[in-house]
């Protein structure tokens, strides 16, 4: 499946850190819609699915690979996890600079959602003289994307690779919502359309395959 481009194995990041790192790769389906189909998730039940976190992470990984390919860059992507259970979803290695990514299925992110990013950036600062964490990015469904307090609040389509403009954080403490409190923000219409297309296209593929290769009927008397 990997040779056919249907799955990707994301290897753990290795460097000159003194901490013992987990060595098992993570497996991602190349097509997020296929993941939804295989999990039995329909477009109208996706947001309530227990797989929504894994689906979002798979979608971000696919978008990262695509954007890097469009820029003509090698997808030097990894993940980080050590035996102390410190983990970050993705590490992009750009020379000696590292970009850390954490994926959260939310439309109202908070600063404390990036605690893993802060912790692992500190590990690199204390343990490595070769690599430096230059970007920490929290990838969410929030419609507003900006940089604040050393963290980029990015989305699937803005801020994955490019830098975001800083926003005045006056009045916001480190653990305060960076978006207005209250009811969660509704899904952006782009995500609604993409979500429906992403799952329903495989439902359509399944129907066409069944029409072309129907189940054989028993011809015995």
N, CA, C and O of each residue as an XYZ file, in Angstrom:
884
protein
N       0.827     -1.208      0.000
C       0.000      0.000      0.000
C       0.865      1.263      0.000
O       0.513      2.268     -0.618
N       1.984      1.198      0.692
C       2.872      2.359      0.702
C       3.474      2.590     -0.678
O       3.590      3.732     -1.121
N       3.859      1.507     -1.363
C       4.423      1.626     -2.704
C       3.399      2.185     -3.689
O       3.770      2.872     -4.641
N       2.121      1.898     -3.472
C       1.052      2.396     -4.338
C       0.618      3.808     -3.974
O      -0.224      4.388     -4.659
N       1.175      4.370     -2.912
C       0.826      5.722     -2.509
C      -0.493      5.818     -1.771
O      -1.070      6.901     -1.669
N      -0.984      4.681     -1.248
C      -2.253      4.690     -0.527
C      -2.077      5.012      0.956
O      -2.998      5.515      1.600
N      -0.910      4.726      1.485
C      -0.619      5.048      2.890
C       0.775      5.652      2.967
O       1.616      5.441      2.093
N       0.997      6.414      4.044
C       2.311      6.969      4.327
C       2.715      6.547      5.736
O       1.898      6.545      6.657
N       3.979      6.192      5.884
C       4.527      5.912      7.201
C       5.318      7.136      7.642
O       6.316      7.500      7.020
N       4.865      7.764      8.713
C       5.540      8.939      9.245
C       6.528      8.482     10.317
O       6.136      7.973     11.367
N       7.806      8.672     10.033
C       8.846      8.203     10.940
C       9.031      9.187     12.094
O       8.770     10.380     11.941
N       9.477      8.695     13.241
C       9.760      9.598     14.364
C      11.020     10.400     14.093
O      11.924      9.940     13.396
N      11.072     11.601     14.650
C      12.240     12.452     14.483
C      13.379     11.944     15.349
O      13.191     11.622     16.522
N      14.584     11.874     14.745
C      15.775     11.492     15.488
C      16.803     12.607     15.355
O      16.984     13.167     14.273
N      17.453     12.917     16.418
C      18.492     13.932     16.384
C      19.526     13.630     17.449
O      19.736     12.478     17.830
N      20.160     14.677     17.916
C      21.196     14.482     18.915
C      20.683     14.764     20.326
O      21.425     15.234     21.187
N      19.407     14.469     20.546
C      18.855     14.659     21.881
C      19.274     13.515     22.792
O      19.511     12.394     22.342
N      19.359     13.818     24.069
C      19.768     12.780     25.023
C      18.589     11.935     25.478
O      18.793     10.843     26.008
N      17.352     12.412     25.286
C      16.181     11.663     25.725
C      15.950     10.475     24.795
O      16.214     10.554     23.595
N      15.457      9.384     25.356
C      15.161      8.200     24.560
C      13.865      8.432     23.795
O      12.839      8.782     24.380
N      13.922      8.237     22.497
C      12.781      8.521     21.642
C      12.096      7.233     21.215
O      12.730      6.187     21.070
N      10.780      7.334     21.015
C      10.012      6.212     20.487
C      10.370      6.039     19.018
O      10.508      7.024     18.294
N      10.521      4.793     18.573
C      11.022      4.530     17.229
C       9.971      3.995     16.264
O      10.278      3.799     15.088
N       8.754      3.754     16.713
C       7.724      3.181     15.841
C       7.129      4.262     14.940
O       6.809      5.350     15.419
N       6.974      3.981     13.634
C       6.355      4.966     12.734
C       4.848      5.024     12.932
O       4.244      4.096     13.471
N       4.248      6.125     12.488
C       2.795      6.294     12.500
C       2.291      6.126     11.065
O       2.944      6.561     10.117
N       1.136      5.498     10.917
C       0.574      5.237      9.594
C      -0.580      6.204      9.315
O      -1.471      6.386     10.146
N      -0.545      6.818      8.133
C      -1.609      7.715      7.684
C      -2.109      7.258      6.325
O      -1.320      6.885      5.457
N      -3.408      7.289      6.145
C      -3.965      7.073      4.816
C      -3.709      8.315      3.980
O      -3.857      9.436      4.467
N      -3.328      8.121      2.732
C      -3.017      9.251      1.859
C      -4.253     10.078      1.558
O      -4.142     11.288      1.356
N      -5.429      9.464      1.524
C      -6.680     10.139      1.197
C      -7.567     10.189      2.433
O      -8.099      9.156      2.841
N      -7.743     11.365      3.045
C      -8.583     11.452      4.247
C     -10.003     10.953      4.033
O     -10.616     10.408      4.951
N     -10.535     11.137      2.814
C     -11.896     10.671      2.549
C     -11.997      9.159      2.667
O     -13.019      8.631      3.105
N     -10.936      8.465      2.275
C     -10.937      7.014      2.391
C     -10.984      6.596      3.857
O     -11.631      5.609      4.208
N     -10.302      7.346      4.700
C     -10.345      7.062      6.131
C     -11.772      7.177      6.650
O     -12.242      6.320      7.399
N     -12.461      8.252      6.242
C     -13.843      8.426      6.670
C     -14.735      7.305      6.194
O     -15.594      6.827      6.935
N     -14.533      6.883      4.955
C     -15.351      5.805      4.404
C     -15.110      4.492      5.126
O     -16.061      3.789      5.468
N     -13.845      4.152      5.362
C     -13.519      2.888      6.022
C     -13.994      2.853      7.475
O     -14.283      1.786      8.017
N     -14.070      4.021      8.094
C     -14.556      4.100      9.477
C     -16.082      4.176      9.542
O     -16.659      4.243     10.628
N     -16.731      4.164      8.377
C     -18.190      4.228      8.358
C     -18.749      5.580      8.723
O     -19.878      5.679      9.204
N     -17.967      6.632      8.496
C     -18.390      7.979      8.860
C     -19.030      8.645      7.651
O     -18.451      8.671      6.565
N     -20.223      9.181      7.846
C     -20.918      9.915      6.795
C     -20.738     11.403      7.029
O     -20.373     11.831      8.124
N     -20.996     12.195      5.985
C     -20.785     13.635      6.088
C     -21.645     14.280      7.165
O     -21.254     15.293      7.746
N     -22.828     13.697      7.442
C     -23.708     14.301      8.434
C     -23.400     13.833      9.858
O     -24.015     14.317     10.807
N     -22.458     12.901     10.021
C     -22.113     12.424     11.361
C     -20.640     12.638     11.689
O     -20.175     12.231     12.754
N     -19.911     13.269     10.788
C     -18.475     13.396     10.951
C     -18.092     14.146     12.226
O     -17.213     13.706     12.966
N     -18.743     15.266     12.481
C     -18.341     16.094     13.616
C     -18.609     15.429     14.958
O     -17.998     15.808     15.957
N     -19.501     14.453     15.007
C     -19.803     13.747     16.255
C     -19.048     12.426     16.373
O     -19.227     11.689     17.342
N     -18.213     12.131     15.396
C     -17.520     10.847     15.386
C     -16.370     10.830     16.394
O     -15.697     11.846     16.570
N     -16.132      9.693     17.059
C     -14.958      9.588     17.945
C     -13.646      9.615     17.176
O     -12.576      9.743     17.770
N     -13.727      9.493     15.832
C     -12.524      9.511     15.009
C     -12.184     10.911     14.506
O     -11.259     11.069     13.710
N     -12.916     11.930     14.956
C     -12.751     13.257     14.378
C     -11.346     13.810     14.593
O     -10.811     14.489     13.717
N     -10.732     13.525     15.764
C      -9.377     13.999     16.017
C      -8.373     13.386     15.068
O      -7.518     14.084     14.523
N      -8.476     12.067     14.866
C      -7.576     11.375     13.947
C      -7.820     11.824     12.508
O      -6.882     11.949     11.721
N      -9.100     12.068     12.167
C      -9.428     12.529     10.822
C      -8.800     13.903     10.564
O      -8.233     14.136      9.497
N      -8.901     14.798     11.529
C      -8.349     16.144     11.380
C      -6.819     16.084     11.232
O      -6.238     16.792     10.409
N      -6.189     15.239     12.030
C      -4.738     15.087     11.956
C      -4.329     14.546     10.583
O      -3.339     14.998     10.008
N      -5.086     13.582     10.058
C      -4.804     13.033      8.731
C      -4.968     14.094      7.653
O      -4.188     14.158      6.702
N      -5.993     14.926      7.812
C      -6.253     15.987      6.840
C      -5.126     17.018      6.851
O      -4.690     17.469      5.792
N      -4.656     17.390      8.036
C      -3.554     18.348      8.143
C      -2.286     17.771      7.523
O      -1.557     18.475      6.825
N      -2.024     16.494      7.778
C      -0.827     15.863      7.215
C      -0.880     15.856      5.688
O       0.126     16.135      5.034
N      -2.038     15.542      5.117
C      -2.188     15.543      3.668
C      -1.976     16.944      3.099
O      -1.344     17.101      2.055
N      -2.504     17.963      3.783
C      -2.363     19.337      3.307
C      -0.914     19.813      3.424
O      -0.429     20.536      2.554
N      -0.227     19.415      4.487
C       1.188     19.764      4.619
C       2.006     19.188      3.469
O       2.821     19.889      2.870
N       1.790     17.926      3.164
C       2.519     17.289      2.071
C       2.218     17.991      0.750
O       3.118     18.205     -0.062
N       0.966     18.346      0.538
C       0.585     18.994     -0.717
C       1.245     20.354     -0.851
O       1.794     20.675     -1.905
N       1.199     21.157      0.205
C       1.768     22.503      0.129
C       3.279     22.464     -0.036
O       3.845     23.289     -0.753
N       3.935     21.519      0.618
C       5.383     21.379      0.437
C       5.713     20.977     -1.000
O       6.679     21.472     -1.581
N       4.906     20.074     -1.572
C       5.128     19.648     -2.949
C       4.936     20.808     -3.918
O       5.704     20.951     -4.870
N       3.913     21.644     -3.686
C       3.660     22.792     -4.552
C       4.816     23.794     -4.511
O       5.065     24.499     -5.489
N       5.516     23.853     -3.388
C       6.655     24.760     -3.256
C       7.957     24.120     -3.732
O       9.017     24.743     -3.688
N       7.867     22.872     -4.188
C       9.050     22.178     -4.661
C       9.981     21.745     -3.545
O      11.179     21.565     -3.766
N       9.437     21.577     -2.349
C      10.247     21.201     -1.187
C      10.028     19.733     -0.844
O       8.938     19.195     -1.042
N      11.057     19.100     -0.334
C      10.927     17.722      0.112
C      10.096     17.680      1.393
O      10.262     18.528      2.269
N       9.213     16.706      1.502
C       8.369     16.615      2.711
C       9.158     16.041      3.886
O       8.950     14.897      4.290
N      10.069     16.853      4.428
C      10.876     16.403      5.571
C      10.033     16.518      6.837
O      10.260     17.370      7.696
N       9.054     15.626      6.913
C       8.087     15.628      8.009
C       8.317     14.432      8.912
O       8.621     13.333      8.449
N       8.169     14.658     10.186
C       8.355     13.631     11.188
C       7.322     13.848     12.281
O       6.520     14.779     12.206
N       7.337     13.011     13.275
C       6.614     13.302     14.502
C       7.578     13.106     15.655
O       8.621     12.470     15.504
N       7.224     13.657     16.811
C       8.099     13.535     17.983
C       7.337     12.884     19.118
O       6.227     13.292     19.458
N       7.952     11.865     19.699
C       7.413     11.256     20.904
C       8.564     10.601     21.660
O       9.365      9.873     21.072
N       8.645     10.856     22.945
C       9.675     10.196     23.742
C       9.020      9.285     24.775
O       7.794      9.225     24.872
N       9.829      8.592     25.529
C       9.299      7.614     26.470
C       8.696      8.254     27.710
O       8.152      7.557     28.567
N       8.787      9.555     27.811
C       8.086     10.281     28.877
C       6.715     10.753     28.415
O       6.045     11.516     29.111
N       6.292     10.281     27.202
C       4.989     10.602     26.609
C       4.877     12.067     26.194
O       3.771     12.587     26.046
N       6.007     12.729     26.007
C       5.993     14.053     25.386
C       5.849     13.861     23.885
O       6.623     13.122     23.277
N       4.870     14.517     23.286
C       4.560     14.241     21.881
C       4.086     15.508     21.181
O       3.433     16.363     21.779
N       4.429     15.605     19.905
C       3.892     16.638     19.038
C       3.550     15.973     17.713
O       4.260     15.073     17.263
N       2.456     16.418     17.085
C       1.926     15.713     15.917
C       2.904     15.681     14.742
O       3.147     14.625     14.158
N       3.465     16.848     14.400
C       4.347     16.913     13.235
C       5.554     17.795     13.521
O       5.465     18.799     14.227
N       6.681     17.390     12.952
C       7.908     18.186     12.970
C       8.355     18.360     11.526
O       8.589     17.378     10.821
N       8.472     19.602     11.088
C       9.005     19.879      9.754
C      10.423     20.397      9.910
O      10.653     21.402     10.582
N      11.370     19.714      9.292
C      12.784     20.055      9.408
C      13.200     20.902      8.213
O      13.168     20.438      7.074
N      13.588     22.136      8.475
C      14.023     23.078      7.450
C      15.473     23.457      7.767
O      15.741     24.454      8.437
N      16.396     22.633      7.267
C      17.792     22.827      7.641
C      17.977     22.487      9.116
O      17.677     21.378      9.559
N      18.476     23.465      9.861
C      18.629     23.288     11.305
C      17.469     23.923     12.074
O      17.491     23.990     13.303
N      16.470     24.382     11.346
C      15.293     24.971     11.976
C      14.148     23.959     11.972
O      13.957     23.218     11.008
N      13.398     23.944     13.058
C      12.295     23.004     13.192
C      10.981     23.751     13.377
O      10.900     24.721     14.131
N       9.953     23.279     12.673
C       8.588     23.778     12.835
C       7.790     22.684     13.550
O       7.755     21.540     13.098
N       7.162     23.034     14.645
C       6.356     22.077     15.400
C       4.879     22.338     15.157
O       4.442     23.489     15.135
N       4.099     21.254     14.971
C       2.668     21.372     14.682
C       1.857     20.537     15.671
O       2.187     19.388     15.961
N       0.798     21.143     16.173
C      -0.167     20.423     17.004
C      -1.545     20.628     16.393
O      -1.924     21.764     16.109
N      -2.306     19.551     16.184
C      -3.610     19.610     15.518
C      -4.724     19.486     16.553
O      -4.727     18.566     17.370
N      -5.664     20.416     16.508
C      -6.800     20.395     17.425
C      -8.079     20.687     16.649
O      -8.169     21.693     15.946
N      -9.076     19.797     16.781
C     -10.365     19.996     16.119
C     -11.210     20.925     16.990
O     -12.042     20.479     17.780
N     -10.978     22.203     16.827
C     -11.723     23.199     17.581
C     -11.774     24.476     16.765
O     -10.898     24.726     15.937
N     -12.790     25.277     16.995
C     -12.878     26.581     16.344
C     -12.559     27.705     17.321
O     -12.559     28.875     16.937
N     -12.284     27.364     18.588
C     -11.960     28.371     19.595
C     -10.734     27.910     20.392
O     -10.874     27.453     21.526
N      -9.546     28.026     19.815
C      -8.344     27.540     20.496
C      -7.940     28.418     21.677
O      -8.235     29.612     21.708
N      -7.271     27.815     22.631
C      -6.719     28.535     23.773
C      -5.210     28.334     23.783
O      -4.684     27.412     23.160
N      -4.537     29.206     24.493
C      -3.073     29.141     24.543
C      -2.588     27.849     25.195
O      -1.553     27.310     24.805
N      -3.328     27.349     26.184
C      -2.868     26.140     26.874
C      -2.991     24.880     26.022
O      -2.467     23.833     26.402
N      -3.680     24.960     24.865
C      -3.713     23.821     23.952
C      -2.348     23.566     23.319
O      -2.110     22.503     22.746
N      -1.461     24.543     23.426
C      -0.125     24.423     22.837
C       0.910     24.018     23.881
O       2.105     24.222     23.668
N       0.481     23.453     24.992
C       1.421     23.103     26.053
C       2.466     22.089     25.579
O       3.630     22.169     25.972
N       2.051     21.126     24.725
C       3.012     20.164     24.198
C       4.066     20.833     23.329
O       5.237     20.456     23.367
N       3.653     21.823     22.546
C       4.602     22.550     21.711
C       5.626     23.273     22.577
O       6.822     23.242     22.286
N       5.160     23.920     23.634
C       6.063     24.638     24.531
C       7.029     23.674     25.213
O       8.217     23.965     25.349
N       6.508     22.529     25.640
C       7.333     21.563     26.363
C       8.433     21.001     25.473
O       9.582     20.884     25.901
N       8.087     20.651     24.235
C       9.074     20.037     23.352
C      10.058     21.077     22.830
O      11.229     20.766     22.612
N       9.596     22.307     22.628
C      10.527     23.378     22.256
C      11.561     23.581     23.356
O      12.728     23.843     23.066
N      11.149     23.463     24.605
C      12.077     23.587     25.737
C      13.063     22.422     25.758
O      14.240     22.611     26.066
N      12.582     21.203     25.427
C      13.471     20.038     25.373
C      14.574     20.261     24.341
O      15.742     19.978     24.608
N      14.207     20.766     23.166
C      15.207     21.023     22.130
C      16.178     22.111     22.577
O      17.383     21.997     22.352
N      15.668     23.152     23.202
C      16.528     24.256     23.634
C      17.560     23.789     24.659
O      18.690     24.278     24.676
N      17.168     22.839     25.516
C      18.058     22.371     26.573
C      18.968     21.233     26.135
O      20.013     21.009     26.746
N      18.582     20.504     25.074
C      19.295     19.268     24.738
C      20.021     19.294     23.408
O      20.871     18.436     23.169
N      19.726     20.234     22.539
C      20.315     20.220     21.206
C      20.994     21.546     20.895
O      20.419     22.619     21.078
N      22.225     21.446     20.422
C      22.951     22.637     19.965
C      22.888     22.762     18.449
O      23.353     23.750     17.881
N      22.312     21.759     17.798
C      22.253     21.735     16.333
C      20.922     22.251     15.802
O      20.885     23.013     14.836
N      19.833     21.833     16.437
C      18.503     22.176     15.948
C      17.840     23.197     16.864
O      18.006     23.172     18.084
N      17.088     24.089     16.243
C      16.391     25.136     16.983
C      14.939     25.202     16.524
O      14.657     25.246     15.327
N      14.029     25.210     17.479
C      12.612     25.363     17.155
C      12.337     26.833     16.864
O      12.460     27.683     17.746
N      11.966     27.124     15.627
C      11.714     28.505     15.220
C      10.229     28.807     15.043
O       9.833     29.973     15.023
N       9.394     27.753     14.912
C       7.966     27.967     14.710
C       7.180     26.954     15.535
O       7.478     25.759     15.517
N       6.190     27.432     16.245
C       5.236     26.575     16.947
C       3.849     26.927     16.408
O       3.420     28.079     16.479
N       3.150     25.914     15.864
C       1.884     26.188     15.184
C       0.782     25.280     15.705
O       0.923     24.058     15.758
N      -0.314     25.910     16.085
C      -1.515     25.207     16.517
C      -2.510     25.251     15.366
O      -2.982     26.324     14.992
N      -2.830     24.090     14.803
C      -3.678     24.015     13.612
C      -5.104     23.687     14.038
O      -5.373     22.597     14.541
N      -6.019     24.637     13.834
C      -7.407     24.482     14.260
C      -8.341     24.915     13.136
O      -7.895     25.237     12.034
N      -9.659     24.920     13.428
C     -10.660     25.360     12.451
C     -11.040     26.823     12.636
O     -12.001     27.294     12.027
N     -10.304     27.541     13.464
C     -10.640     28.941     13.724
C     -10.535     29.764     12.438
O      -9.643     29.542     11.619
N     -11.445     30.707     12.274
C     -11.465     31.515     11.062
C     -10.424     32.627     11.106
O     -10.020     33.132     10.058
N      -9.984     33.017     12.296
C      -8.987     34.081     12.433
C      -7.635     33.441     12.682
O      -7.493     32.608     13.577
N      -6.641     33.828     11.894
C      -5.306     33.254     12.009
C      -4.294     34.366     12.255
O      -4.281     35.370     11.542
N      -3.444     34.185     13.268
C      -2.486     35.209     13.635
C      -1.412     34.591     14.517
O      -1.506     33.428     14.908
N      -0.390     35.386     14.827
C       0.683     34.957     15.720
C       0.628     35.786     16.996
O       0.379     36.991     16.963
N       0.868     35.110     18.132
C       0.829     35.795     19.420
C       1.598     34.982     20.443
O       1.452     33.762     20.520
N       2.414     35.663     21.226
C       3.122     35.027     22.338
C       3.939     33.822     21.882
O       3.965     32.793     22.556
N       4.615     33.953     20.723
C       5.480     32.897     20.227
C       4.759     31.718     19.607
O       5.370     30.683     19.340
N       3.457     31.865     19.374
C       2.652     30.770     18.811
C       1.852     31.276     17.620
O       1.306     32.379     17.649
N       1.786     30.456     16.565
C       0.955     30.772     15.412
C      -0.346     29.986     15.498
O      -0.335     28.761     15.623
N      -1.463     30.697     15.432
C      -2.785     30.067     15.396
C      -3.151     29.941     13.919
O      -3.686     30.876     13.323
N      -2.865     28.796     13.342
C      -3.016     28.593     11.901
C      -4.239     27.743     11.611
O      -4.845     27.158     12.508
N      -4.585     27.693     10.330
C      -5.696     26.860      9.876
C      -5.197     25.946      8.773
O      -4.020     25.967      8.415
N      -6.102     25.146      8.242
C      -5.720     24.202      7.202
C      -5.223     24.907      5.947
O      -4.366     24.381      5.238
N      -5.760     26.103      5.668
C      -5.447     26.787      4.423
C      -4.647     28.060      4.617
O      -4.336     28.732      3.633
N      -4.304     28.417      5.835
C      -3.539     29.638      6.067
C      -2.602     29.453      7.252
O      -3.033     29.144      8.363
N      -1.325     29.645      6.994
C      -0.360     29.611      8.074
C       0.345     28.292      8.285
O       1.161     28.174      9.200
N       0.052     27.282      7.456
C       0.743     26.007      7.626
C       2.243     26.168      7.399
O       3.051     25.664      8.179
N       2.610     26.870      6.334
C       4.017     27.078      6.022
C       4.425     28.537      6.116
O       5.550     28.837      6.515
N       3.533     29.448      5.755
C       3.893     30.859      5.778
C       3.769     31.425      7.193
O       3.072     30.869      8.042
N       4.458     32.536      7.425
C       4.376     33.212      8.719
C       3.084     34.007      8.805
O       2.587     34.513      7.798
N       2.545     34.113     10.006
C       1.328     34.879     10.239
C       1.670     36.198     10.925
O       2.654     36.296     11.658
N       0.847     37.200     10.676
C       1.063     38.498     11.297
C       0.727     38.444     12.784
O      -0.176     37.727     13.216
N       1.475     39.215     13.543
C       1.246     39.269     14.985
C      -0.032     40.048     15.270
O      -0.412     40.947     14.520
N      -0.683     39.686     16.363
C      -1.893     40.373     16.786
C      -1.686     40.931     18.177
O      -1.045     40.302     19.019
N      -2.222     42.095     18.414
C      -2.119     42.704     19.733
C      -2.846     41.833     20.746
O      -4.051     41.611     20.627
N      -2.123     41.342     21.738
C      -2.718     40.435     22.713
C      -3.140     41.159     23.990
O      -3.355     40.523     25.022
N      -3.257     42.472     23.925
C      -3.633     43.244     25.099
C      -4.944     42.737     25.680
O      -5.938     42.582     24.969
N      -4.930     42.484     26.969
C      -6.145     42.045     27.646
C      -6.306     40.556     27.688
O      -7.262     40.061     28.286
N      -5.392     39.806     27.063
C      -5.494     38.352     27.055
C      -4.343     37.755     27.844
O      -3.182     38.008     27.523
N      -4.635     36.979     28.854
C      -3.617     36.277     29.614
C      -3.243     34.988     28.926
O      -3.860     34.619     27.927
N      -2.240     34.293     29.442
C      -1.763     33.079     28.773
C      -2.773     31.950     28.739
O      -2.671     31.070     27.884
N      -3.759     31.943     29.651
C      -4.723     30.845     29.684
C      -6.125     31.302     29.317
O      -7.100     30.605     29.599
N      -6.233     32.467     28.690
C      -7.539     33.031     28.352
C      -7.849     32.738     26.899
O      -6.944     32.714     26.065
N      -9.109     32.515     26.585
C      -9.502     32.278     25.201
C      -9.053     33.430     24.316
O      -9.269     34.596     24.646
N      -8.430     33.102     23.197
C      -8.042     34.141     22.261
C      -9.211     34.513     21.358
O      -9.130     35.473     20.592
N     -10.290     33.756     21.448
C     -11.518     34.090     20.742
C     -12.596     34.336     21.791
O     -12.468     33.906     22.937
N     -13.632     35.014     21.399
C     -14.679     35.356     22.351
C     -15.288     34.100     22.948
O     -15.528     33.116     22.249
N     -15.533     34.146     24.253
C     -16.119     32.994     24.930
C     -17.586     32.870     24.542
O     -18.157     33.772     23.929
N     -18.186     31.746     24.905
C     -19.591     31.526     24.588
C     -19.761     30.318     23.705
O     -18.976     29.373     23.770
N     -20.787     30.348     22.879
C     -21.066     29.202     22.003
C     -19.934     29.013     21.001
O     -19.381     29.999     20.515
N     -19.576     27.772     20.681
C     -18.523     27.523     19.690
C     -18.878     28.146     18.351
O     -20.046     28.187     17.965
N     -17.876     28.626     17.653
C     -18.103     29.216     16.344
C     -18.554     28.140     15.365
O     -18.090     27.003     15.453
N     -19.449     28.470     14.433
C     -19.896     27.480     13.446
C     -18.776     27.147     12.475
O     -17.839     27.926     12.300
N     -18.880     25.995     11.852
C     -17.908     25.605     10.847
C     -17.917     26.591      9.694
O     -18.973     27.055      9.264
N     -16.736     26.902      9.202
C     -16.628     27.724      8.012
C     -17.274     26.997      6.844
O     -17.179     25.773      6.752
N     -17.926     27.727      5.952
C     -18.611     27.102      4.829
C     -17.654     26.300      3.944
O     -18.048     25.313      3.324
N     -16.387     26.739      3.895
C     -15.410     25.990      3.102
C     -15.245     24.601      3.662
O     -15.177     23.630      2.909
N     -15.180     24.489      4.993
C     -15.010     23.183      5.616
C     -16.263     22.334      5.457
O     -16.177     21.119      5.278
N     -17.430     22.974      5.521
C     -18.674     22.233      5.327
C     -18.702     21.586      3.949
O     -19.001     20.399      3.814
N     -18.384     22.383      2.923
C     -18.414     21.862      1.560
C     -17.353     20.793      1.369
O     -17.605     19.752      0.762
N     -16.160     21.060      1.895
C     -15.076     20.093      1.734
C     -15.391     18.797      2.455
O     -15.121     17.712      1.940
N     -15.965     18.907      3.654
C     -16.285     17.723      4.434
C     -17.302     16.864      3.704
O     -17.133     15.648      3.612
N     -18.374     17.491      3.175
C     -19.415     16.738      2.479
C     -18.854     16.073      1.225
O     -19.142     14.909      0.948
N     -18.046     16.825      0.466
C     -17.468     16.255     -0.751
C     -16.488     15.151     -0.411
O     -16.448     14.116     -1.076
N     -15.694     15.374      0.631
C     -14.614     14.467      0.970
C     -15.116     13.070      1.318
O     -14.482     12.078      0.956
N     -16.244     12.981      2.015
C     -16.785     11.690      2.404
C     -17.711     11.135      1.327
O     -17.642      9.949      1.004
N     -18.577     11.982      0.768
C     -19.574     11.490     -0.179
C     -18.951     10.990     -1.471
O     -19.535     10.137     -2.139
N     -17.775     11.499     -1.841
C     -17.150     11.036     -3.083
C     -16.797      9.558     -2.979
O     -16.865      8.839     -3.976
N     -16.418      9.088     -1.775
C     -16.110      7.677     -1.633
C     -17.371      6.841     -1.491
O     -17.380      5.658     -1.831
N     -18.429      7.452     -0.991
C     -19.704      6.746     -0.996
C     -20.138      6.516     -2.437
O     -20.689      5.465     -2.766
N     -19.883      7.522     -3.312
C     -20.214      7.384     -4.721
C     -19.342      6.361     -5.420
O     -19.822      5.599     -6.258
N     -18.059      6.342     -5.077
C     -17.153      5.349     -5.660
C     -17.605      3.944     -5.308
O     -17.598      3.051     -6.155
N     -18.000      3.749     -4.054
C     -18.457      2.435     -3.619
C     -19.690      2.007     -4.405
O     -19.798      0.844     -4.796
N     -20.620      2.928     -4.644
C     -21.837      2.602     -5.380
C     -21.523      2.229     -6.824
O     -22.117      1.304     -7.377
N     -20.586      2.955     -7.431
C     -20.222      2.663     -8.821
C     -19.525      1.312     -8.930
O     -19.765      0.552     -9.868
N     -18.655      1.021     -7.956
C     -17.971     -0.262     -7.982
C     -18.961     -1.407     -7.830
O     -18.794     -2.459     -8.447
N     -19.986     -1.211     -7.017
C     -20.994     -2.247     -6.838
C     -21.788     -2.457     -8.124
O     -22.180     -3.578     -8.448
N     -22.020     -1.358     -8.857
C     -22.762     -1.474    -10.108
C     -21.944     -2.205    -11.171
O     -22.482     -2.950    -11.990
N     -20.605     -1.970    -11.135
C     -19.748     -2.609    -12.132
C     -19.492     -4.064    -11.773
O     -19.455     -4.926    -12.650
N     -19.313     -4.342    -10.463
C     -19.009     -5.686    -10.015
C     -20.058     -6.122     -8.980
O     -19.745     -6.219     -7.794
N     -21.279     -6.380     -9.410
C     -22.315     -6.778     -8.462
C     -22.000     -8.125     -7.832
O     -21.262     -8.935     -8.392
N     -22.566     -8.343     -6.675
C     -22.367     -9.636     -6.008
C     -22.935    -10.753     -6.863
O     -24.012    -10.620     -7.445
N     -22.201    -11.857     -6.935
C     -22.660    -12.979     -7.748
C     -23.862    -13.659     -7.092
O     -23.922    -13.837     -5.876
N     -24.789    -14.020     -7.927
C     -25.961    -14.713     -7.424
C     -25.780    -16.222     -7.545
O     -25.099    -16.711     -8.447
N     -26.375    -16.917     -6.657
C     -26.276    -18.380     -6.688
C     -27.125    -18.895     -7.850
O     -28.342    -18.711     -7.878
N     -26.449    -19.551     -8.817
C     -27.181    -20.052     -9.996
C     -27.574    -21.505     -9.849
O     -28.170    -22.090    -10.753
N     -27.240    -22.091     -8.706
C     -27.598    -23.466     -8.521
C     -29.105    -23.602     -8.259
O     -29.694    -22.755     -7.587
N     -29.718    -24.645     -8.776
C     -31.167    -24.825     -8.564
C     -31.478    -25.107     -7.102
O     -32.641    -25.284     -6.741
